[in-house]
CSV table of C-alpha atoms in Angstrom, one decimal:
chain,number,residue,atom,x,y,z
C,30,UNK,CA,0.0,0.0,0.0
C,31,UNK,CA,1.4,3.4,-0.9
C,32,UNK,CA,2.3,5.8,1.9
C,33,UNK,CA,2.4,9.5,2.2
C,34,UNK,CA,4.6,11.7,4.3
C,35,UNK,CA,3.0,14.2,6.6
C,36,UNK,CA,4.5,16.8,9.0
C,37,UNK,CA,3.6,16.1,12.6
C,38,UNK,CA,0.9,18.8,12.8
C,39,UNK,CA,-0.9,17.5,9.7
C,40,UNK,CA,-0.7,13.9,10.9
C,41,UNK,CA,-2.2,15.0,14.2
C,42,UNK,CA,-5.1,16.7,12.4
C,43,UNK,CA,-5.7,13.7,10.2
C,44,UNK,CA,-5.9,11.4,13.3
C,45,UNK,CA,-8.1,13.9,15.1
C,46,UNK,CA,-10.5,14.1,12.1
C,47,UNK,CA,-10.5,10.3,11.8
C,48,UNK,CA,-11.6,10.0,15.4
C,49,UNK,CA,-14.2,12.7,15.0
C,50,UNK,CA,-15.9,11.1,12.0
C,51,UNK,CA,-15.2,7.6,13.1
C,52,UNK,CA,-13.4,6.7,9.8
C,53,UNK,CA,-9.9,5.6,8.9
C,54,UNK,CA,-7.1,8.2,8.4
C,55,UNK,CA,-7.0,7.1,4.8
C,56,UNK,CA,-10.7,8.1,4.4
C,57,UNK,CA,-10.1,11.5,5.9
C,58,UNK,CA,-7.5,12.1,3.3
C,59,UNK,CA,-9.7,10.8,0.5
C,60,UNK,CA,-12.7,13.0,1.6
C,61,UNK,CA,-10.4,16.0,1.8
C,62,UNK,CA,-9.1,15.4,-1.7
C,63,UNK,CA,-12.6,14.8,-3.1
C,64,UNK,CA,-13.8,18.2,-1.6
C,65,UNK,CA,-10.7,19.9,-2.8
C,66,UNK,CA,-11.2,18.6,-6.3
C,67,UNK,CA,-14.9,19.6,-6.3
C,68,UNK,CA,-14.1,23.1,-5.2
C,69,UNK,CA,-11.3,23.4,-7.8
C,70,UNK,CA,-13.6,22.3,-10.6
C,71,UNK,CA,-16.3,24.7,-9.3
C,72,UNK,CA,-13.8,27.6,-9.6
C,73,UNK,CA,-12.1,26.4,-12.7
C,74,UNK,CA,-15.1,27.1,-14.8
C,75,UNK,CA,-14.4,30.0,-17.2
C,76,UNK,CA,-15.9,33.2,-15.9
C,77,UNK,CA,-19.2,34.2,-17.6
C,78,UNK,CA,-18.9,37.2,-20.0
C,79,UNK,CA,-20.8,40.0,-18.2
C,80,UNK,CA,-21.9,41.4,-21.5
C,81,UNK,CA,-23.4,38.2,-22.8
C,82,UNK,CA,-27.1,38.0,-22.3
C,83,UNK,CA,-28.4,35.1,-20.2
C,84,UNK,CA,-31.7,33.4,-21.1
C,85,UNK,CA,-34.0,33.2,-18.0
C,86,UNK,CA,-37.6,32.1,-17.3
C,87,UNK,CA,-40.2,32.3,-14.6
C,88,UNK,CA,-43.0,29.9,-13.9
C,89,UNK,CA,-46.0,31.7,-12.3
C,90,UNK,CA,-49.7,31.0,-12.2
C,91,UNK,CA,-49.3,28.3,-14.8
C,92,UNK,CA,-47.5,30.5,-17.3
C,93,UNK,CA,-43.9,30.2,-18.3
C,94,UNK,CA,-42.4,33.7,-19.0
C,95,UNK,CA,-39.2,34.0,-20.9
C,96,UNK,CA,-36.7,36.8,-20.5
C,97,UNK,CA,-33.1,37.8,-21.0
C,98,UNK,CA,-30.9,38.9,-18.1
C,99,UNK,CA,-28.0,41.3,-18.9
C,100,UNK,CA,-25.4,40.8,-16.1
C,101,UNK,CA,-23.3,43.8,-16.8
C,102,UNK,CA,-26.2,46.2,-16.2
C,103,UNK,CA,-28.4,43.9,-14.1
C,104,UNK,CA,-31.3,44.7,-16.3
C,105,UNK,CA,-33.9,42.2,-17.6
C,106,UNK,CA,-35.9,42.2,-20.8
C,107,UNK,CA,-39.0,40.1,-20.9
C,108,UNK,CA,-39.3,38.4,-24.3
C,109,UNK,CA,-42.7,36.7,-23.9
C,110,UNK,CA,-46.2,37.6,-22.7
C,111,UNK,CA,-47.5,39.2,-20.5
C,112,UNK,CA,-44.7,41.8,-20.7
C,113,UNK,CA,-43.0,41.0,-24.1
C,114,UNK,CA,-40.5,43.7,-25.1
C,115,UNK,CA,-40.5,45.5,-21.8
C,116,UNK,CA,-37.1,46.4,-20.3
C,117,UNK,CA,-36.7,46.6,-16.5
C,118,UNK,CA,-33.9,48.1,-14.4
C,119,UNK,CA,-33.9,45.0,-12.2
C,120,UNK,CA,-35.0,41.4,-12.1
C,121,UNK,CA,-37.4,42.4,-9.3
C,122,UNK,CA,-39.0,45.1,-11.3
C,123,UNK,CA,-39.6,42.6,-14.1
C,124,UNK,CA,-41.0,40.1,-11.6
C,125,UNK,CA,-43.4,42.6,-10.1
C,126,UNK,CA,-44.7,43.5,-13.7
C,127,UNK,CA,-45.2,39.8,-14.5
C,128,UNK,CA,-47.0,39.1,-11.1
C,129,UNK,CA,-49.2,42.1,-11.5
C,130,UNK,CA,-50.2,41.1,-15.1
C,131,UNK,CA,-50.8,37.5,-14.4
C,132,UNK,CA,-52.4,37.9,-10.9
C,133,UNK,CA,-54.1,41.4,-10.8
C,134,UNK,CA,-56.1,40.4,-7.7
C,135,UNK,CA,-52.9,40.1,-5.7
C,136,UNK,CA,-52.7,43.3,-3.6
C,137,UNK,CA,-49.0,43.5,-3.3
C,138,UNK,CA,-46.9,42.4,-6.3
C,139,UNK,CA,-43.7,42.7,-4.4
C,140,UNK,CA,-41.4,39.9,-5.5
C,141,UNK,CA,-37.7,39.1,-5.2
C,142,UNK,CA,-36.6,38.9,-8.8
C,143,UNK,CA,-33.4,37.1,-7.9
C,144,UNK,CA,-35.5,34.1,-6.7
C,145,UNK,CA,-38.3,34.5,-9.2
C,146,UNK,CA,-36.3,34.1,-12.4
C,147,UNK,CA,-34.4,30.9,-13.2
C,148,UNK,CA,-31.5,30.3,-15.6
C,149,UNK,CA,-32.9,28.5,-18.7
C,150,UNK,CA,-29.7,26.5,-19.1
C,151,UNK,CA,-29.6,25.0,-15.7
C,152,UNK,CA,-32.8,25.8,-13.9
C,153,UNK,CA,-30.8,27.5,-11.0
C,154,UNK,CA,-32.2,30.6,-9.6
C,155,UNK,CA,-31.0,33.9,-11.1
C,156,UNK,CA,-29.4,34.7,-7.7
C,157,UNK,CA,-26.7,32.1,-8.5
C,158,UNK,CA,-25.1,34.7,-10.8
C,159,UNK,CA,-24.7,37.2,-8.0
């Protein structure tokens, strides 16, 4: 079995973690490396171009509303009814307009646009781009 050399402090921390999680020292190292790899892959993704429009959608009252989010300006353009062609200074402004149009009986159309809109590509909330 291959071995690795650790300084005394690191070896002590590995032993401590193994006791805490009731796993082998080898498993502690394996878990740490898996997490390190996951984080590295997450941060290794090329940064998104802030000027590239991002297709988004919202599902509300049985309607799917399409829009485009512009990261550099944080503006949103609705591309389907009920607000097709309208431009908004914020995702929340666009969300309020959609809610008011599709549910006029709702007394307060206040809506958090960062949670209302979803990325078309992944389904994640728009807030994942913040």
